[in-house]
Each structure stands twice: as structure tokens, then as C-alpha cells.
């Protein structure tokens, strides 16, 4: 179901309660023309946490086995940078608890998209976080509403990233009652949500609005396992999703919304159900996981700003645990080629008689990843 696209048009059919004509013009400087044109604005705010204290993972288990109040008192030692006698870690939210961040692999962001059509509008905000409490969203919503932005026109989501800072308080030390979140960072998230909407609203321009979708199960037989008529070694893989819990129920639709302005792409928004957890639990680096890679590929290819909003993540909609075809950093799929030995081997039906370097093709005519 093209849920986000339907949601967009439904939202634009409802009059926002906070929208009242003022001498100052539309709220936040938005374009709210009644001319049948869609307008869009985007913004990006870096929300990568500052890591000031790190630890030595003595047994390489990616789990803190140290004393929170003594840098050298237990197996895992740590740096007391501020000298307060307490391990001020950035705890990573996702997988098991007690996973401190020792560095940053790639930045994480809050990204906003504001759309308007015939005077109605909606804002989508997405965060590279495991989740955001409503009480962190409310201050941003209220601050925007004070300037006339309809409270019901703001939709805030998280990618459910398993490699970002804990924003829910579940991944510190639950036994000792040490929360995994930092209050100052939580307040920073609220401000970032508000600022992203303000910046996006102020940057709106006319766009050609496009929507498309595809079921990933139909893209390649290697995206599906034997249980779903495919060739992936993971028999329950379906549409590039591995559902690790019975019953296997998969939502594999990839929805894309795009806005094209007069000078090129303004935004590309994707909506898909895969958990951002492909780096796994053996990781001590902050990252946006596969979502960040996807955005880089889309922005390099189309230009503009790429955003991702999670679909039905469920339990568990994930690429982790599946055997997925390799891709290059630019998104190009990697397929097996025929070497000199294979093309001379008359028992190798996939390569025999071909030129060296040609793609290996199975009996069904499918290239082999």
C-alpha cells in the first residue's frame, strides 16, 4: 500500500487547526499557494553525539565489563576525560545493553521534508535513532505551533537505527539502573526536530511530485529463499527481508516519493521495512547503518536530499541473517564472472564456452551474485 503517499494527500485535504490568516504571511515562511502546484522544502541537521569518554574492550565482546565509577577497577578500563569519576559513555541503542560507542563510523541526522499543495501542508521528520519519545517531540511541536504551524501537520519518525545513541533509556546498565540516554542530548533532539522543520519550511520551491513503488520480491530471484520460490540460500528470505520469528510475514514494498524542481531533484523519500541493523551487535561505532549508505547512493545519483522513513518493521523485518547479493559502494550489484578455468570446463554449464570475464548465468538465465 502506498501509505505515505495516501497520507500526504489525506493530510492536505484537512485544514490545519493552527492555520489562520495573518499579516505576517504563511507560518514559518512556507509557500501556501492555491495554484494546484506542489511545493517542497528539505533540511538536514547533524545529530551525531560527541563521544568524550571511551573504553578498552579487553575481551572483544562489544559489551562494557567495567566499573561505572572506577576507570581502572574492573576488566574494561575507560578514560575519565572530565574527571568526575563516572563513565559518561554514549550508549548505543539496539541489540543488547552495555554497548558504549568508541567512535563514529558515519554521521547520523535529523532530516525534514515539508510539502504543501493548494494551501494545505504537512511536515515529515525522520531521525537516525532507535526511537524518540513523544515527550521529546511535544516541545518541538508546541514551539512550531506558537508560530502558526498546525500541531497535527507534524509527523516525526525514527529509522529504528540500531547503531545510534540510546534515546529510550533501555541500553545502559539495567541491572544497576544506569539509563542509556543523556538528558542534554535528548533536549538537543527536540531542538533539532524544530529547527529542521523551520529550515525546510523556509526553503520550499515548486516541484513535480512523483510516486512509485515496487515489491522487492519481484526484483530478483536472489532476494527470495526456497520457501518463496527463490534462490537465496536463506530459505525464509522474502523480498530481501529475513523475518526471524514465526509466522513469517513480510512487507517488502519499497515506496519512493520524489520532488523535482526547476534546477533538479529537491528530495527523494524512501519507505521500506528493513531494520537498520546490518552492522550487527559487534559494533562500537555510531552509524546510520544501511540507511546512510542508501541516502548517499540516491543523492549521488539524483542530487537533492534523500530521506528514509521506516515501514512495517515488525518482529523481525530485517536484512540481518539473510544471504544478500553483494553491491559496490555506489549501489552496483556484484555478479560472478567466468574465469579461464571455468570457460574451459565442459562440466561447468554456467561458463563453458564463454569468453573469460563474462557473467556467470545459471540454467534459468539469471546472473549469479
XYZ file of C-alpha atoms in Angstrom:
369
model
C 0.000 0.000 0.000
C 1.305 3.433 -0.918
C 0.677 4.546 2.651
C 2.861 7.631 2.781
C 1.542 8.986 -0.496
C -2.035 8.409 0.645
C -1.222 10.019 3.995
C 0.195 13.054 2.229
C -2.903 13.660 0.165
C -5.233 12.944 3.094
C -3.342 15.439 5.209
C -3.608 18.038 2.501
C -7.373 17.574 2.443
C -7.679 18.539 6.125
C -7.494 22.137 7.263
C -4.827 22.542 9.991
C -6.358 23.997 13.133
C -3.496 26.408 13.745
C -3.568 27.927 10.285
C -5.106 31.396 10.459
C -4.500 34.245 8.032
C -2.043 36.735 9.479
C -0.452 39.944 8.323
C 2.917 38.189 8.562
C 2.021 35.653 5.862
C 2.087 31.834 5.998
C 3.618 30.123 9.056
C 7.401 29.669 9.004
C 7.636 31.336 5.602
C 6.028 28.385 3.818
C 4.620 28.656 0.301
C 0.873 28.015 0.582
C -0.352 28.974 -2.867
C -3.750 27.797 -4.132
C -2.467 27.139 -7.635
C -2.521 23.346 -7.986
C 1.258 23.174 -7.606
C 3.100 21.058 -5.050
C 5.835 22.821 -3.090
C 8.616 21.138 -1.123
C 11.436 22.120 1.188
C 14.046 19.963 2.901
C 16.594 20.310 5.673
C 19.360 18.239 7.260
C 20.712 18.618 10.798
C 23.681 16.611 12.061
C 22.751 14.930 15.363
C 25.919 12.867 15.788
C 26.677 12.739 19.528
C 30.021 13.918 20.844
C 31.945 10.990 22.291
C 34.237 12.219 25.051
C 34.910 9.032 27.026
C 35.802 5.652 25.558
C 36.741 2.250 26.941
C 39.093 -0.654 26.259
C 37.125 -3.758 25.304
C 39.513 -6.220 26.953
C 37.766 -9.394 25.803
C 36.422 -8.016 22.495
C 32.799 -8.798 23.271
C 31.479 -5.290 22.480
C 29.982 -5.146 25.964
C 31.104 -2.965 28.851
C 32.584 -5.163 31.592
C 33.872 -2.292 33.667
C 33.081 -0.343 36.809
C 30.977 2.733 36.116
C 32.615 4.631 38.995
C 36.224 3.439 38.700
C 38.191 3.781 35.437
C 40.653 1.025 36.335
C 38.705 -1.098 38.809
C 37.334 -3.805 36.501
C 38.146 -5.753 33.349
C 37.285 -2.983 30.881
C 39.075 0.264 31.678
C 37.939 3.676 30.479
C 39.074 7.278 30.165
C 37.688 9.703 32.740
C 38.029 12.739 30.479
C 36.117 15.168 32.666
C 37.500 13.793 35.936
C 34.122 13.282 37.588
C 34.753 9.621 38.463
C 31.880 8.316 36.328
C 31.880 6.655 32.904
C 29.992 9.176 30.757
C 29.516 6.851 27.816
C 27.394 7.265 24.734
C 25.441 4.028 24.942
C 24.380 2.570 21.601
C 20.661 1.796 21.364
C 19.872 -1.573 19.815
C 20.680 -5.242 20.388
C 21.892 -5.878 23.949
C 22.602 -3.300 26.674
C 26.015 -2.071 27.847
C 27.401 -1.249 24.380
C 29.363 2.021 24.603
C 30.365 3.902 21.463
C 34.105 4.219 20.899
C 33.871 6.313 17.746
C 31.839 7.429 14.748
C 31.731 5.415 11.541
C 29.409 7.853 9.757
C 27.246 10.772 10.932
C 23.608 10.493 11.933
C 20.976 13.073 11.063
C 17.570 14.584 11.590
C 16.030 15.264 8.179
C 12.823 17.122 7.394
C 10.545 17.409 4.383
C 7.756 19.994 4.251
C 5.156 19.648 1.484
C 2.278 21.910 0.525
C -0.463 21.767 -2.082
C -3.317 24.210 -2.634
C -2.679 25.929 0.675
C -2.513 22.784 2.826
C 0.716 21.340 4.193
C 2.449 18.579 6.122
C 5.926 18.036 7.582
C 7.751 14.703 7.767
C 10.749 14.428 10.103
C 12.937 11.348 10.266
C 15.760 10.654 12.733
C 18.635 8.160 12.567
C 17.664 6.874 16.000
C 16.177 3.749 17.547
C 13.155 5.819 18.571
C 12.040 9.141 20.030
C 9.635 9.532 22.953
C 6.544 11.671 22.436
C 7.701 13.934 25.256
C 10.733 14.814 23.138
C 8.554 15.604 20.127
C 5.992 17.683 22.023
C 8.310 20.651 22.745
C 9.154 20.912 19.044
C 5.507 20.623 18.051
C 4.450 23.276 20.572
C 7.208 25.693 19.565
C 6.202 25.386 15.914
C 2.530 25.795 16.808
C 3.308 29.073 18.568
C 4.334 30.387 15.160
C 1.186 29.101 13.484
C 2.328 25.683 12.252
C -0.510 23.194 12.749
C 0.297 20.701 15.506
C -1.468 17.924 13.591
C 0.589 18.615 10.477
C 3.835 17.322 12.020
C 4.812 13.654 11.668
C 8.037 12.622 13.427
C 9.574 9.194 12.887
C 12.800 7.311 13.532
C 14.505 4.820 11.254
C 14.810 2.462 14.269
C 18.562 2.581 13.784
C 20.406 0.068 15.990
C 23.744 1.900 15.765
C 22.802 5.323 17.125
C 22.741 6.631 20.702
C 20.175 5.235 23.111
C 17.267 7.686 23.165
C 14.814 5.455 25.033
C 16.829 4.613 28.155
C 16.927 0.853 27.586
C 20.568 0.175 26.705
C 22.646 1.425 29.626
C 23.057 -0.902 32.606
C 19.564 -2.148 33.512
C 20.832 -4.169 36.487
C 22.373 -1.128 38.184
C 19.681 1.239 36.972
C 22.036 3.249 34.779
C 19.942 4.762 31.956
C 21.329 4.676 28.451
C 20.270 8.161 27.459
C 21.775 11.574 28.067
C 19.283 14.280 29.034
C 21.169 17.079 27.270
C 21.219 15.045 24.071
C 17.502 14.344 24.402
C 16.807 18.070 24.572
C 19.082 18.560 21.571
C 16.904 16.144 19.587
C 13.806 18.214 20.394
C 15.535 21.364 19.182
C 16.817 19.597 16.062
C 13.311 18.459 15.114
C 12.015 22.001 15.437
C 14.956 23.548 13.581
C 14.734 21.027 10.745
C 11.071 21.861 10.132
C 11.770 25.592 10.232
C 14.634 25.292 7.759
C 12.665 23.031 5.424
C 9.635 25.320 5.502
C 11.775 28.321 4.630
C 13.375 26.586 1.636
C 10.247 25.496 -0.245
C 10.055 25.568 -4.020
C 7.723 24.263 -6.711
C 8.227 20.587 -7.572
C 6.922 17.935 -9.907
C 5.685 15.351 -7.385
C 6.300 11.710 -8.311
C 5.377 8.430 -6.612
C 6.416 4.868 -7.459
C 6.581 1.515 -5.708
C 7.930 -1.969 -6.262
C 7.694 -5.257 -4.370
C 11.288 -6.289 -3.744
C 10.349 -9.957 -4.150
C 9.864 -9.227 -7.873
C 13.248 -7.561 -8.399
C 15.483 -10.628 -8.262
C 15.078 -14.363 -7.562
C 18.083 -13.985 -5.257
C 16.020 -11.761 -2.960
C 13.782 -14.736 -2.086
C 14.535 -18.065 -0.439
C 13.263 -21.520 -1.356
C 10.114 -21.095 0.749
C 9.110 -18.276 -1.590
C 10.243 -19.770 -4.893
C 13.617 -18.032 -4.974
C 17.302 -18.879 -4.999
C 18.600 -17.184 -1.861
C 20.407 -19.671 0.437
C 18.273 -18.338 3.306
C 15.037 -20.228 2.664
C 12.797 -17.759 4.524
C 14.218 -14.632 2.892
C 11.453 -12.783 1.061
C 11.940 -9.571 -0.864
C 15.384 -9.103 0.748
C 13.776 -9.334 4.197
C 14.602 -12.015 6.761
C 11.743 -12.475 9.219
C 13.424 -14.160 12.165
C 10.229 -15.051 14.016
C 7.260 -17.247 13.167
C 4.964 -16.731 11.437
C 6.973 -15.364 8.534
C 5.016 -12.297 7.442
C 6.910 -9.837 5.272
C 6.136 -6.369 3.981
C 8.625 -5.882 1.164
C 7.162 -2.939 -0.749
C 9.637 -0.171 -1.491
C 7.801 3.137 -1.861
C 9.541 6.171 -3.317
C 8.316 9.768 -3.401
C 10.339 12.354 -5.268
C 10.122 16.078 -5.909
C 11.800 17.551 -8.984
C 12.363 21.311 -9.047
C 13.387 23.621 -11.862
C 17.079 23.017 -11.153
C 16.927 19.306 -10.388
C 15.879 16.922 -7.653
C 14.795 18.534 -4.396
C 14.106 15.355 -2.419
C 13.845 11.589 -2.680
C 11.982 9.862 0.150
C 12.048 6.084 0.548
C 9.797 3.906 2.687
C 10.798 0.285 3.339
C 10.604 -2.192 6.198
C 14.174 -3.380 6.802
C 15.647 -2.889 10.288
C 18.771 -0.667 10.165
C 20.868 -3.263 11.985
C 23.069 -4.795 9.300
C 26.293 -3.854 11.144
C 25.166 -6.203 13.901
C 25.738 -6.070 17.637
C 29.518 -6.498 17.355
C 29.999 -2.817 16.699
C 31.162 0.110 18.810
C 30.858 2.854 16.185
C 27.985 5.306 15.773
C 26.417 4.845 12.341
C 23.173 5.290 10.434
C 23.632 1.711 9.171
C 22.327 0.882 5.679
C 20.056 3.939 5.669
C 23.078 6.217 5.401
C 24.505 4.233 2.500
C 21.160 4.300 0.702
C 20.931 8.061 1.064
C 24.463 8.583 -0.240
C 23.742 6.468 -3.322
C 20.464 8.276 -4.027
C 21.980 11.722 -3.533
C 24.952 10.885 -5.764
C 22.607 9.588 -8.469
C 19.697 12.037 -8.332
C 21.025 15.010 -6.382
C 18.945 16.773 -3.761
C 18.286 15.431 -0.276
C 17.429 11.795 0.424
C 15.266 10.790 3.388
C 14.183 7.385 4.642
C 11.104 6.574 6.706
C 10.677 3.118 8.192
C 7.733 0.985 7.103
C 6.353 -2.068 8.994
C 9.467 -3.150 10.889
C 7.598 -5.682 12.994
C 9.356 -8.580 14.591
C 11.531 -9.073 12.763
C 11.721 -7.374 9.401
C 15.460 -7.326 8.783
C 18.178 -7.926 6.238
C 20.349 -9.286 9.056
C 20.560 -13.075 8.969
C 19.926 -13.313 5.246
C 22.367 -14.014 2.433
C 22.183 -10.889 0.283
C 23.889 -10.264 -3.066
C 26.946 -8.056 -2.746
C 26.852 -4.475 -4.005
C 29.546 -1.879 -4.551
C 29.524 1.357 -2.555
C 27.741 3.101 -5.436
C 24.900 0.562 -5.363
C 26.107 -1.509 -8.326
C 25.357 -5.216 -7.909
C 28.307 -7.597 -7.964
C 27.925 -10.763 -10.032
C 30.191 -13.758 -10.546
C 32.268 -13.848 -13.717
C 33.749 -16.753 -15.615
C 37.486 -17.277 -15.223
C 39.858 -19.179 -17.518
C 39.313 -22.465 -15.699
C 35.516 -22.210 -15.800
C 35.242 -21.430 -19.515
C 37.376 -24.497 -20.326
C 35.448 -26.851 -18.018
C 32.780 -28.653 -20.050
C 31.013 -29.666 -16.823
C 30.516 -26.026 -15.843
C 27.323 -25.315 -17.754
C 27.185 -21.746 -16.487
C 30.510 -20.710 -18.051
C 31.746 -23.334 -20.518
C 32.398 -21.898 -23.959
C 32.060 -18.265 -22.892
C 34.728 -15.598 -23.017
C 36.770 -15.011 -19.892
C 35.214 -12.250 -17.797
C 31.645 -12.827 -18.969
C 28.952 -13.047 -16.322
C 28.116 -16.439 -14.871
C 24.490 -17.271 -15.795
C 22.541 -20.186 -14.308
C 20.260 -22.589 -16.165
C 17.326 -20.200 -15.730
C 19.190 -17.373 -17.408
C 19.763 -15.469 -14.159
C 23.111 -13.867 -13.394
C 24.699 -15.349 -10.262
C 25.601 -12.946 -7.423
